[in-house]
């Protein structure tokens, strides 16, 4: 099968492309800067930007859309919206019959954060094209290169005591990157999954407090003392993360905004088609930490 991957240089895309090759698919990687992309052998690299209204795509069997705005700012929603529309138009013009999109979990009835709402809008816009859309919704993806896991890892390594917002008690169902890729690849073999939306998650449901303490225990052998307080706004939370981690505040803010949303699988209909051997949270963290050096603790000034 000939497959296009948009977002091939990103966290999920960089794991997906080699797996597609291993499964015998022909892969076309769309990137804004081909000169900076070291593509695996056998990958056709195509220059293109989803924000370009003149975007053109080659004829393929399936197109993956793995693009999200991960910066704060008043116009991120419009950027996501315009990118999805450009991609949808290009897909229709190329005659591509199927699109696969990875979005976010969360119940719209409970009030999604702005970034989760934007991801849901992208899903809707992609679904309005001629191609059949398969949408997968996931929570935090664990693995090296994940901005969410980078924050968790650095907090766990650097802070023996954390005064945190009340979102640390929100439930989340994280999933390991290899399991996400397994789902993304498996949908290609299931025509009945075209035009449908599915929720995916790992085997464990935890609060963010449990995620932080478990990661700290595995990383540095001690669990931090976490003191939830109700007064830290998302903006202050993001600035706090900017002080104690290497994650830019403009990236931290959209991540923090979504932490108040419970992101847990409630629809298990994907099990009818795909049943991977899911990786537990502790094992996911062990594998992710094994891919990168341990973070050194650093003092935090009051």
Coordinates of C-alpha atoms in Angstrom, one line a residue:
X1 CA 0.0 0.0 0.0
X2 CA 1.3 3.5 -0.8
X3 CA 1.0 5.7 2.2
X4 CA 1.6 9.4 2.8
X5 CA 2.7 10.6 6.3
X6 CA 2.1 14.3 7.2
X7 CA 4.1 15.1 10.3
X8 CA 6.7 12.5 9.5
X9 CA 9.4 14.4 11.4
X10 CA 7.4 14.7 14.6
X11 CA 7.3 12.5 17.6
X12 CA 4.6 10.0 16.4
X13 CA 5.4 10.3 12.7
X14 CA 9.1 9.5 13.3
X15 CA 8.1 6.2 15.0
X16 CA 5.3 5.4 12.4
X17 CA 7.4 5.7 9.2
X18 CA 9.9 2.9 10.0
X19 CA 7.1 0.6 11.1
X20 CA 5.1 1.2 7.9
X21 CA 8.3 0.3 6.0
X22 CA 8.8 -2.8 8.0
X23 CA 5.2 -3.9 7.2
X24 CA 6.0 -3.6 3.5
X25 CA 4.2 -0.3 2.7
X26 CA 5.6 2.4 0.3
X27 CA 6.0 5.6 2.3
X28 CA 5.9 9.2 1.2
X29 CA 7.0 11.6 3.9
X30 CA 5.7 15.2 3.7
X31 CA 7.9 17.8 5.3
X32 CA 8.5 21.5 5.1
X33 CA 12.3 21.2 5.0
X34 CA 13.5 18.0 3.2
X35 CA 17.1 19.0 3.8
X36 CA 16.8 18.7 7.5
X37 CA 15.0 15.3 7.4
X38 CA 17.1 12.2 7.5
X39 CA 14.6 9.8 6.0
X40 CA 14.9 6.0 6.5
X41 CA 16.0 4.2 3.4
X42 CA 13.2 3.7 0.9
X43 CA 11.1 6.7 2.0
X44 CA 10.1 9.2 -0.7
X45 CA 10.4 12.7 0.7
X46 CA 8.0 15.4 -0.5
X47 CA 8.4 19.0 0.3
X48 CA 5.1 20.7 1.4
X49 CA 3.5 22.7 4.1
X50 CA -0.1 22.2 5.2
X51 CA -0.4 25.9 5.8
X52 CA 0.2 26.5 2.1
X53 CA -3.1 27.1 0.3
X54 CA -1.4 25.7 -2.9
X55 CA -0.5 22.4 -1.2
X56 CA -0.4 19.5 -3.6
X57 CA -0.3 15.8 -2.7
X58 CA 0.6 12.8 -4.8
X59 CA -1.9 10.0 -5.4
X60 CA -1.6 7.5 -2.5
X61 CA -3.9 4.9 -0.9
X62 CA -4.0 6.4 2.6
X63 CA -2.8 9.8 4.1
X64 CA -1.9 10.1 7.7
X65 CA -2.5 13.6 9.3
X66 CA -0.3 13.9 12.4
X67 CA -0.1 17.7 12.6
X68 CA -1.0 20.0 15.5
X69 CA -0.1 23.5 16.6
X70 CA 1.8 23.1 19.9
X71 CA 2.3 26.8 20.6
X72 CA 0.3 29.2 22.6
X73 CA -1.1 32.3 21.0
X74 CA -4.3 33.8 19.8
X75 CA -4.1 32.4 16.3
X76 CA -3.3 28.7 17.0
X77 CA -6.9 27.7 16.3
X78 CA -7.0 29.5 13.0
X79 CA -3.6 27.9 12.0
X80 CA -5.0 24.4 12.9
X81 CA -8.2 25.2 11.0
X82 CA -6.5 26.5 7.9
X83 CA -4.0 23.6 7.8
X84 CA -6.9 21.0 8.0
X85 CA -8.8 22.7 5.3
X86 CA -5.7 22.9 3.0
X87 CA -5.0 19.3 3.6
X88 CA -8.6 18.2 3.0
X89 CA -8.6 20.1 -0.3
X90 CA -5.3 18.6 -1.4
X91 CA -6.5 15.1 -0.4
X92 CA -9.7 15.6 -2.5
X93 CA -7.8 16.9 -5.5
X94 CA -5.3 14.0 -5.4
X95 CA -8.2 11.5 -5.2
X96 CA -7.0 10.0 -2.0
X97 CA -9.8 7.7 -0.6
X98 CA -8.8 7.5 3.1
X99 CA -7.3 9.7 5.8
X100 CA -6.1 8.6 9.3
X101 CA -5.9 11.2 12.0
X102 CA -4.6 11.1 15.6
X103 CA -6.5 13.4 17.9
X104 CA -7.1 13.8 21.6
X105 CA -9.4 12.1 24.1
X106 CA -11.9 14.1 26.1
X107 CA -15.6 14.5 26.6
X108 CA -17.0 17.5 24.8
X109 CA -19.9 17.7 27.2
X110 CA -17.4 18.3 30.1
X111 CA -15.9 21.4 28.4
X112 CA -12.6 20.7 26.5
X113 CA -9.6 23.0 26.7
X114 CA -9.0 25.3 23.8
X115 CA -6.3 23.0 22.3
X116 CA -8.4 19.9 22.7
X117 CA -11.4 21.7 21.1
X118 CA -9.1 22.6 18.2
X119 CA -8.1 19.0 17.7
X120 CA -11.7 18.0 17.7
X121 CA -12.4 20.7 15.1
X122 CA -9.6 19.4 13.0
X123 CA -11.1 16.0 13.2
X124 CA -14.5 17.4 12.0
X125 CA -12.9 19.4 9.2
X126 CA -11.0 16.4 7.8
X127 CA -14.1 14.3 8.0
X128 CA -16.0 16.8 5.7
X129 CA -13.8 15.9 2.7
X130 CA -14.4 13.1 0.2
X131 CA -12.0 10.7 1.8
X132 CA -13.1 8.3 4.5
X133 CA -11.6 9.4 7.8
X134 CA -10.4 7.1 10.5
X135 CA -9.9 9.1 13.7
X136 CA -8.0 7.7 16.7
X137 CA -8.2 9.7 20.0
X138 CA -5.5 9.3 22.6
X139 CA -4.3 10.9 25.8
X140 CA -0.6 11.4 26.8
X141 CA 1.7 9.3 24.6
X142 CA 4.7 8.0 26.6
X143 CA 8.1 7.9 24.8
X144 CA 11.2 10.0 24.1
X145 CA 10.3 13.1 22.1
X146 CA 6.8 13.5 23.7
X147 CA 6.5 17.0 25.0
X148 CA 4.1 15.8 27.7
X149 CA 6.4 13.1 28.9
X150 CA 9.3 15.4 28.8
X151 CA 7.5 17.6 31.4
X152 CA 6.6 14.7 33.6
X153 CA 10.2 13.3 33.5
X154 CA 11.8 16.6 34.3
X155 CA 9.4 17.4 37.1
X156 CA 9.9 13.9 38.6
X157 CA 13.7 14.3 38.5
X158 CA 14.1 17.8 39.8
X159 CA 11.5 18.4 42.5
X160 CA 11.3 16.6 45.7
X161 CA 8.3 18.7 46.7
X162 CA 5.7 20.1 44.3
X163 CA 3.0 22.7 45.0
X164 CA 0.7 21.9 42.1
X165 CA -2.7 22.9 40.8
X166 CA -5.7 20.6 41.5
X167 CA -5.3 19.1 38.0
X168 CA -2.9 16.5 39.5
X169 CA -6.0 14.6 40.6
X170 CA -7.5 14.4 37.1
X171 CA -7.6 11.0 35.6
X172 CA -5.6 10.1 32.5
X173 CA -5.1 7.0 30.4
X174 CA -1.5 7.2 29.0
X175 CA -0.4 5.0 26.1
X176 CA 3.1 3.9 25.0
X177 CA 4.3 5.2 21.6
X178 CA 4.8 1.7 20.2
X179 CA 1.1 0.8 21.0
X180 CA -0.1 4.0 19.3
X181 CA 1.9 3.0 16.2
X182 CA 0.5 -0.5 16.3
X183 CA -3.0 1.0 16.2
X184 CA -2.2 3.5 13.5
X185 CA -0.7 0.7 11.3
X186 CA -3.4 -1.9 12.0
X187 CA -6.2 0.3 10.7
X188 CA -4.8 0.0 7.2
X189 CA -5.7 -3.7 7.1
X190 CA -9.3 -3.1 8.3
X191 CA -11.4 -1.4 5.6
X192 CA -14.4 -1.5 8.0
X193 CA -12.6 1.0 10.2
X194 CA -12.8 3.7 7.4
X195 CA -15.1 6.5 8.3
X196 CA -15.1 5.7 12.0
X197 CA -13.8 7.2 15.2
X198 CA -12.1 5.2 17.9
X199 CA -10.6 5.8 21.4
X200 CA -7.2 4.3 22.3
X201 CA -5.4 4.1 25.6
X202 CA -3.0 1.9 27.6
X203 CA -4.1 -0.6 30.2
X204 CA -3.8 1.8 33.2
X205 CA -5.9 4.7 34.3
X206 CA -4.0 7.0 36.7
X207 CA -4.2 10.5 38.1
X208 CA -1.5 12.9 37.1
X209 CA -0.2 12.7 40.6
X210 CA 0.2 9.0 40.3
X211 CA 1.9 9.5 36.9
X212 CA 4.4 11.9 38.5
X213 CA 5.1 9.8 41.6
X214 CA 5.5 6.6 39.7
X215 CA 7.9 8.2 37.2
X216 CA 10.0 9.8 40.0
X217 CA 10.2 6.4 41.7
X218 CA 11.5 4.7 38.6
X219 CA 13.8 7.6 37.6
X220 CA 15.5 8.7 40.9
X221 CA 14.2 6.1 43.5
X222 CA 12.0 8.5 45.5
X223 CA 8.5 9.8 45.3
X224 CA 8.0 13.6 45.5
X225 CA 5.7 15.2 48.0
X226 CA 2.8 16.7 46.0
X227 CA 0.7 19.4 47.5
X228 CA -2.3 20.3 45.4
X229 CA -3.6 23.9 45.7
X230 CA -6.6 25.4 43.9
X231 CA -5.2 28.8 43.2
X232 CA -2.7 28.3 40.3
X233 CA -4.2 29.4 37.0
X234 CA -3.2 27.7 33.8
X235 CA -1.0 30.7 32.9
X236 CA 0.8 30.5 36.3
X237 CA 1.1 26.8 36.0
X238 CA 2.8 27.1 32.6
X239 CA 5.2 29.7 33.9
X240 CA 6.0 27.5 36.9
X241 CA 6.7 24.6 34.5
X242 CA 8.9 27.0 32.5
X243 CA 11.0 27.7 35.6
X244 CA 11.6 24.1 36.6
X245 CA 11.7 22.3 33.2
X246 CA 13.3 22.9 29.8
X247 CA 9.9 23.1 28.1
X248 CA 9.1 26.5 26.6
X249 CA 6.2 28.3 28.3
X250 CA 4.5 28.7 24.9
X251 CA 4.4 24.9 24.6
X252 CA 3.7 24.2 28.3
X253 CA 0.6 26.4 28.4
X254 CA -1.5 24.4 25.9
X255 CA -0.4 21.2 27.6
X256 CA -1.4 22.5 31.0
X257 CA -4.7 23.8 29.7
X258 CA -5.7 20.3 28.9
X259 CA -4.8 18.8 32.2
X260 CA -8.1 19.6 33.8
X261 CA -9.9 17.4 31.2
X262 CA -10.4 13.7 32.2
X263 CA -8.9 11.8 29.2
X264 CA -10.0 8.2 29.6
X265 CA -11.2 5.7 27.1
X266 CA -15.0 5.1 27.4
X267 CA -15.6 3.5 24.0
X268 CA -13.9 0.2 23.4
X269 CA -15.2 -0.5 20.0
X270 CA -11.7 -0.7 18.5
X271 CA -11.2 -4.0 20.3
X272 CA -13.4 -5.6 17.6
X273 CA -10.6 -5.0 15.1
X274 CA -7.3 -4.4 16.9
X275 CA -6.2 -6.0 20.2
X276 CA -2.5 -5.2 20.7
X277 CA -0.6 -6.5 23.7
X278 CA -0.7 -3.1 25.5
X279 CA 2.2 -1.9 27.5
X280 CA 1.6 -1.0 31.2
X281 CA 2.4 2.5 32.4
X282 CA 5.4 1.5 34.5
X283 CA 6.9 -0.5 31.7
X284 CA 6.2 2.3 29.3
X285 CA 8.2 4.7 31.5
X286 CA 11.1 2.2 31.9
X287 CA 11.3 1.9 28.1
X288 CA 11.1 5.7 27.6
X289 CA 13.8 6.3 30.2
X290 CA 16.0 3.7 28.6
X291 CA 15.9 5.7 25.4
X292 CA 17.5 8.8 27.0
X293 CA 20.0 9.8 29.7
X294 CA 18.8 10.4 33.3
X295 CA 18.1 14.0 34.0
X296 CA 20.3 15.7 36.6
X297 CA 18.6 17.3 39.5
X298 CA 19.0 21.1 39.7
X299 CA 18.2 23.5 42.6
X300 CA 15.1 25.6 42.3
X301 CA 15.2 29.1 43.8
X302 CA 12.2 30.4 45.7

